[in-house]
């Protein structure tokens, strides 16, 4: 189902169109995708929400080969993502957007942020960033196994794999 709703751009105030689309993701539920692009200022918004309320959940996947890079990941606005072996943790913030991606897409997002640190960081940060980029390349090549953890206090995220470990957890206050 698709619905278009007019509204102001939050950045410049120009009237834009918000697109609400419902799709079914196997093993999860229907999802709502909300998107908008402002042609005037370039503002872009995308949010993905599972249309269910669940218990706090932790989803853990051992990423051990290149085949695992295509595993689908749904992250809601309230979920955190962690890759402990790389020292990576992505916590939700006020501008956090949900998304549907795959493991490789998450690694690409991390890579994009790390490349920014290479431009603006001090020498130690640049050295750490270069090492992290090398490690990300090894993960993508299937040479460095890592653990992908998605934690959602509202239970609206998940990893689509028969090897995922799903468990309840107590969110920290």
PDB file of C-alpha atoms in Angstrom:
ATOM      1  CA  UNK A   1       0.000   0.000   0.000  1.00  0.00           C
ATOM      2  CA  UNK A   2       1.261   3.466  -0.827  1.00  0.00           C
ATOM      3  CA  UNK A   3       0.024   6.823   0.484  1.00  0.00           C
ATOM      4  CA  UNK A   4       1.319  10.283  -0.389  1.00  0.00           C
ATOM      5  CA  UNK A   5       0.889  13.104   2.125  1.00  0.00           C
ATOM      6  CA  UNK A   6       1.876  16.733   1.506  1.00  0.00           C
ATOM      7  CA  UNK A   7       3.725  18.611   4.222  1.00  0.00           C
ATOM      8  CA  UNK A   8       6.408  21.213   4.820  1.00  0.00           C
ATOM      9  CA  UNK A   9      10.102  20.422   4.506  1.00  0.00           C
ATOM     10  CA  UNK A  10      11.511  20.586   8.048  1.00  0.00           C
ATOM     11  CA  UNK A  11      14.657  22.240   6.694  1.00  0.00           C
ATOM     12  CA  UNK A  12      13.409  25.007   4.375  1.00  0.00           C
ATOM     13  CA  UNK A  13       9.601  24.975   4.656  1.00  0.00           C
ATOM     14  CA  UNK A  14       8.933  24.167   0.979  1.00  0.00           C
ATOM     15  CA  UNK A  15       5.836  22.009   0.432  1.00  0.00           C
ATOM     16  CA  UNK A  16       7.023  18.440  -0.250  1.00  0.00           C
ATOM     17  CA  UNK A  17       5.444  15.021  -0.494  1.00  0.00           C
ATOM     18  CA  UNK A  18       5.915  12.345   2.172  1.00  0.00           C
ATOM     19  CA  UNK A  19       5.551   8.808   0.834  1.00  0.00           C
ATOM     20  CA  UNK A  20       4.220   6.135   3.205  1.00  0.00           C
ATOM     21  CA  UNK A  21       4.662   2.583   1.880  1.00  0.00           C
ATOM     22  CA  UNK A  22       3.735  -0.688   3.575  1.00  0.00           C
ATOM     23  CA  UNK A  23       5.620  -3.864   2.650  1.00  0.00           C
ATOM     24  CA  UNK A  24       5.876  -7.337   4.116  1.00  0.00           C
ATOM     25  CA  UNK A  25       9.267  -8.594   5.281  1.00  0.00           C
ATOM     26  CA  UNK A  26       9.359 -12.378   5.784  1.00  0.00           C
ATOM     27  CA  UNK A  27       9.897 -13.490   9.404  1.00  0.00           C
ATOM     28  CA  UNK A  28       9.111 -10.024  10.758  1.00  0.00           C
ATOM     29  CA  UNK A  29       5.829  -8.329   9.896  1.00  0.00           C
ATOM     30  CA  UNK A  30       4.578  -5.571   7.713  1.00  0.00           C
ATOM     31  CA  UNK A  31       6.900  -2.581   7.710  1.00  0.00           C
ATOM     32  CA  UNK A  32       6.147   1.067   7.152  1.00  0.00           C
ATOM     33  CA  UNK A  33       8.646   3.012   5.046  1.00  0.00           C
ATOM     34  CA  UNK A  34       8.355   6.796   5.253  1.00  0.00           C
ATOM     35  CA  UNK A  35      10.408   8.840   2.802  1.00  0.00           C
ATOM     36  CA  UNK A  36      10.677  12.391   1.517  1.00  0.00           C
ATOM     37  CA  UNK A  37      13.090  14.415  -0.607  1.00  0.00           C
ATOM     38  CA  UNK A  38      13.010  18.193  -0.890  1.00  0.00           C
ATOM     39  CA  UNK A  39      13.912  19.398  -4.401  1.00  0.00           C
ATOM     40  CA  UNK A  40      14.587  22.909  -3.073  1.00  0.00           C
ATOM     41  CA  UNK A  41      17.190  22.274  -0.374  1.00  0.00           C
ATOM     42  CA  UNK A  42      18.092  18.583  -0.803  1.00  0.00           C
ATOM     43  CA  UNK A  43      16.707  17.500   2.583  1.00  0.00           C
ATOM     44  CA  UNK A  44      16.239  13.724   2.617  1.00  0.00           C
ATOM     45  CA  UNK A  45      14.307  11.653   5.130  1.00  0.00           C
ATOM     46  CA  UNK A  46      13.841   7.888   5.272  1.00  0.00           C
ATOM     47  CA  UNK A  47      12.471   5.941   8.198  1.00  0.00           C
ATOM     48  CA  UNK A  48      11.508   2.293   8.518  1.00  0.00           C
ATOM     49  CA  UNK A  49       9.322   0.901  11.272  1.00  0.00           C
ATOM     50  CA  UNK A  50       8.045  -2.591  11.903  1.00  0.00           C
ATOM     51  CA  UNK A  51       4.305  -2.452  12.459  1.00  0.00           C
ATOM     52  CA  UNK A  52       4.334  -4.413  15.682  1.00  0.00           C
ATOM     53  CA  UNK A  53       5.268  -3.809  19.273  1.00  0.00           C
ATOM     54  CA  UNK A  54       7.444  -6.409  20.840  1.00  0.00           C
ATOM     55  CA  UNK A  55       9.518  -7.155  23.867  1.00  0.00           C
ATOM     56  CA  UNK A  56      13.072  -5.835  24.108  1.00  0.00           C
ATOM     57  CA  UNK A  57      15.145  -8.075  21.867  1.00  0.00           C
ATOM     58  CA  UNK A  58      18.774  -8.782  21.018  1.00  0.00           C
ATOM     59  CA  UNK A  59      19.620 -10.358  17.661  1.00  0.00           C
ATOM     60  CA  UNK A  60      23.115 -11.783  17.191  1.00  0.00           C
ATOM     61  CA  UNK A  61      24.670 -13.056  13.970  1.00  0.00           C
ATOM     62  CA  UNK A  62      28.142 -14.526  13.504  1.00  0.00           C
ATOM     63  CA  UNK A  63      29.393 -13.029  10.231  1.00  0.00           C
ATOM     64  CA  UNK A  64      31.882 -15.638   9.035  1.00  0.00           C
ATOM     65  CA  UNK A  65      31.833 -15.516   5.233  1.00  0.00           C
ATOM     66  CA  UNK A  66      31.027 -13.301   2.274  1.00  0.00           C
ATOM     67  CA  UNK A  67      27.654 -15.063   2.003  1.00  0.00           C
ATOM     68  CA  UNK A  68      26.689 -13.464   5.320  1.00  0.00           C
ATOM     69  CA  UNK A  69      27.064  -9.989   3.794  1.00  0.00           C
ATOM     70  CA  UNK A  70      23.695 -10.419   2.055  1.00  0.00           C
ATOM     71  CA  UNK A  71      21.757 -11.234   5.245  1.00  0.00           C
ATOM     72  CA  UNK A  72      18.891  -8.756   5.649  1.00  0.00           C
ATOM     73  CA  UNK A  73      18.911  -6.451   8.681  1.00  0.00           C
ATOM     74  CA  UNK A  74      15.992  -4.304   9.844  1.00  0.00           C
ATOM     75  CA  UNK A  75      16.906  -1.517  12.256  1.00  0.00           C
ATOM     76  CA  UNK A  76      14.228   0.638  13.859  1.00  0.00           C
ATOM     77  CA  UNK A  77      14.789   4.165  15.148  1.00  0.00           C
ATOM     78  CA  UNK A  78      15.294   2.805  18.673  1.00  0.00           C
ATOM     79  CA  UNK A  79      17.863   0.075  17.941  1.00  0.00           C
ATOM     80  CA  UNK A  80      21.599   0.015  18.531  1.00  0.00           C
ATOM     81  CA  UNK A  81      24.074  -1.906  16.390  1.00  0.00           C
ATOM     82  CA  UNK A  82      27.329  -3.323  17.691  1.00  0.00           C
ATOM     83  CA  UNK A  83      30.284  -5.137  16.137  1.00  0.00           C
ATOM     84  CA  UNK A  84      32.421  -5.816  19.231  1.00  0.00           C
ATOM     85  CA  UNK A  85      35.456  -7.201  17.399  1.00  0.00           C
ATOM     86  CA  UNK A  86      35.843  -3.874  15.581  1.00  0.00           C
ATOM     87  CA  UNK A  87      34.987  -1.681  18.569  1.00  0.00           C
ATOM     88  CA  UNK A  88      31.960  -0.361  16.661  1.00  0.00           C
ATOM     89  CA  UNK A  89      28.756   0.683  18.410  1.00  0.00           C
ATOM     90  CA  UNK A  90      26.016   2.739  16.780  1.00  0.00           C
ATOM     91  CA  UNK A  91      23.492   4.082  19.274  1.00  0.00           C
ATOM     92  CA  UNK A  92      20.224   5.756  18.302  1.00  0.00           C
ATOM     93  CA  UNK A  93      20.084   9.518  18.599  1.00  0.00           C
ATOM     94  CA  UNK A  94      17.511  12.242  18.042  1.00  0.00           C
ATOM     95  CA  UNK A  95      17.949  12.132  14.241  1.00  0.00           C
ATOM     96  CA  UNK A  96      18.212   8.341  14.034  1.00  0.00           C
ATOM     97  CA  UNK A  97      16.406   6.818  11.073  1.00  0.00           C
ATOM     98  CA  UNK A  98      15.311   3.233  10.757  1.00  0.00           C
ATOM     99  CA  UNK A  99      16.325   1.238   7.694  1.00  0.00           C
ATOM    100  CA  UNK A 100      16.203  -2.089   5.920  1.00  0.00           C
ATOM    101  CA  UNK A 101      19.626  -3.107   4.642  1.00  0.00           C
ATOM    102  CA  UNK A 102      21.969  -6.056   4.743  1.00  0.00           C
ATOM    103  CA  UNK A 103      25.168  -6.772   6.656  1.00  0.00           C
ATOM    104  CA  UNK A 104      27.290  -5.287   3.863  1.00  0.00           C
ATOM    105  CA  UNK A 105      25.176  -2.120   3.923  1.00  0.00           C
ATOM    106  CA  UNK A 106      25.852  -1.712   7.636  1.00  0.00           C
ATOM    107  CA  UNK A 107      29.587  -2.186   7.049  1.00  0.00           C
ATOM    108  CA  UNK A 108      29.383   0.439   4.277  1.00  0.00           C
ATOM    109  CA  UNK A 109      27.709   2.900   6.673  1.00  0.00           C
ATOM    110  CA  UNK A 110      30.494   2.369   9.212  1.00  0.00           C
ATOM    111  CA  UNK A 111      33.103   2.779   6.472  1.00  0.00           C
ATOM    112  CA  UNK A 112      31.551   6.098   5.391  1.00  0.00           C
ATOM    113  CA  UNK A 113      31.759   7.506   8.932  1.00  0.00           C
ATOM    114  CA  UNK A 114      35.315   6.242   9.424  1.00  0.00           C
ATOM    115  CA  UNK A 115      36.454   7.876   6.177  1.00  0.00           C
ATOM    116  CA  UNK A 116      35.147  11.172   7.561  1.00  0.00           C
ATOM    117  CA  UNK A 117      37.325  10.696  10.645  1.00  0.00           C
ATOM    118  CA  UNK A 118      40.334  10.278   8.351  1.00  0.00           C
ATOM    119  CA  UNK A 119      39.738  13.794   7.041  1.00  0.00           C
ATOM    120  CA  UNK A 120      39.260  15.564  10.357  1.00  0.00           C
ATOM    121  CA  UNK A 121      40.868  13.452  13.077  1.00  0.00           C
ATOM    122  CA  UNK A 122      44.176  13.885  14.834  1.00  0.00           C
ATOM    123  CA  UNK A 123      47.093  11.547  14.072  1.00  0.00           C
ATOM    124  CA  UNK A 124      45.976   8.850  16.516  1.00  0.00           C
ATOM    125  CA  UNK A 125      42.382   8.953  15.228  1.00  0.00           C
ATOM    126  CA  UNK A 126      43.632   8.738  11.648  1.00  0.00           C
ATOM    127  CA  UNK A 127      45.778   5.715  12.506  1.00  0.00           C
ATOM    128  CA  UNK A 128      42.851   4.000  14.266  1.00  0.00           C
ATOM    129  CA  UNK A 129      40.563   4.854  11.350  1.00  0.00           C
ATOM    130  CA  UNK A 130      42.994   3.395   8.819  1.00  0.00           C
ATOM    131  CA  UNK A 131      43.184   0.173  10.849  1.00  0.00           C
ATOM    132  CA  UNK A 132      39.396  -0.013  11.098  1.00  0.00           C
ATOM    133  CA  UNK A 133      39.063   0.476   7.325  1.00  0.00           C
ATOM    134  CA  UNK A 134      41.529  -2.376   6.778  1.00  0.00           C
ATOM    135  CA  UNK A 135      39.535  -4.573   9.175  1.00  0.00           C
ATOM    136  CA  UNK A 136      36.269  -3.692   7.406  1.00  0.00           C
ATOM    137  CA  UNK A 137      37.832  -4.737   4.085  1.00  0.00           C
ATOM    138  CA  UNK A 138      38.879  -8.059   5.639  1.00  0.00           C
ATOM    139  CA  UNK A 139      35.340  -8.645   6.946  1.00  0.00           C
ATOM    140  CA  UNK A 140      33.911  -7.924   3.482  1.00  0.00           C
ATOM    141  CA  UNK A 141      36.422 -10.354   1.952  1.00  0.00           C
ATOM    142  CA  UNK A 142      35.345 -13.067   4.403  1.00  0.00           C
ATOM    143  CA  UNK A 143      38.764 -13.105   6.084  1.00  0.00           C
ATOM    144  CA  UNK A 144      37.813 -11.631   9.476  1.00  0.00           C
ATOM    145  CA  UNK A 145      34.831 -13.123  11.320  1.00  0.00           C
ATOM    146  CA  UNK A 146      32.825 -10.673  13.429  1.00  0.00           C
ATOM    147  CA  UNK A 147      29.636 -10.611  15.457  1.00  0.00           C
ATOM    148  CA  UNK A 148      26.757  -8.325  14.487  1.00  0.00           C
ATOM    149  CA  UNK A 149      24.449  -7.462  17.392  1.00  0.00           C
ATOM    150  CA  UNK A 150      21.206  -5.512  17.002  1.00  0.00           C
ATOM    151  CA  UNK A 151      19.478  -4.539  20.264  1.00  0.00           C
ATOM    152  CA  UNK A 152      16.050  -2.927  20.257  1.00  0.00           C
ATOM    153  CA  UNK A 153      14.225  -1.967  23.465  1.00  0.00           C
ATOM    154  CA  UNK A 154      10.942  -1.945  21.503  1.00  0.00           C
ATOM    155  CA  UNK A 155      11.518  -5.232  19.681  1.00  0.00           C
ATOM    156  CA  UNK A 156      11.051  -3.639  16.253  1.00  0.00           C
ATOM    157  CA  UNK A 157      14.339  -4.710  14.656  1.00  0.00           C
ATOM    158  CA  UNK A 158      15.733  -7.993  13.479  1.00  0.00           C
ATOM    159  CA  UNK A 159      18.163 -10.024  11.407  1.00  0.00           C
ATOM    160  CA  UNK A 160      16.749 -12.409   8.790  1.00  0.00           C
ATOM    161  CA  UNK A 161      18.842 -15.576   8.973  1.00  0.00           C
ATOM    162  CA  UNK A 162      18.360 -19.125  10.174  1.00  0.00           C
ATOM    163  CA  UNK A 163      21.631 -18.707  12.102  1.00  0.00           C
ATOM    164  CA  UNK A 164      20.601 -15.637  14.086  1.00  0.00           C
ATOM    165  CA  UNK A 165      20.319 -15.932  17.854  1.00  0.00           C
ATOM    166  CA  UNK A 166      17.223 -14.065  19.078  1.00  0.00           C
ATOM    167  CA  UNK A 167      16.871 -13.396  22.780  1.00  0.00           C
ATOM    168  CA  UNK A 168      15.140 -11.065  25.189  1.00  0.00           C
ATOM    169  CA  UNK A 169      17.271  -8.588  27.082  1.00  0.00           C
ATOM    170  CA  UNK A 170      16.920  -5.888  29.715  1.00  0.00           C
ATOM    171  CA  UNK A 171      17.687  -2.463  28.226  1.00  0.00           C
ATOM    172  CA  UNK A 172      19.908  -0.229  30.324  1.00  0.00           C
ATOM    173  CA  UNK A 173      18.105   2.847  31.612  1.00  0.00           C
TER     174      UNK A 173
END
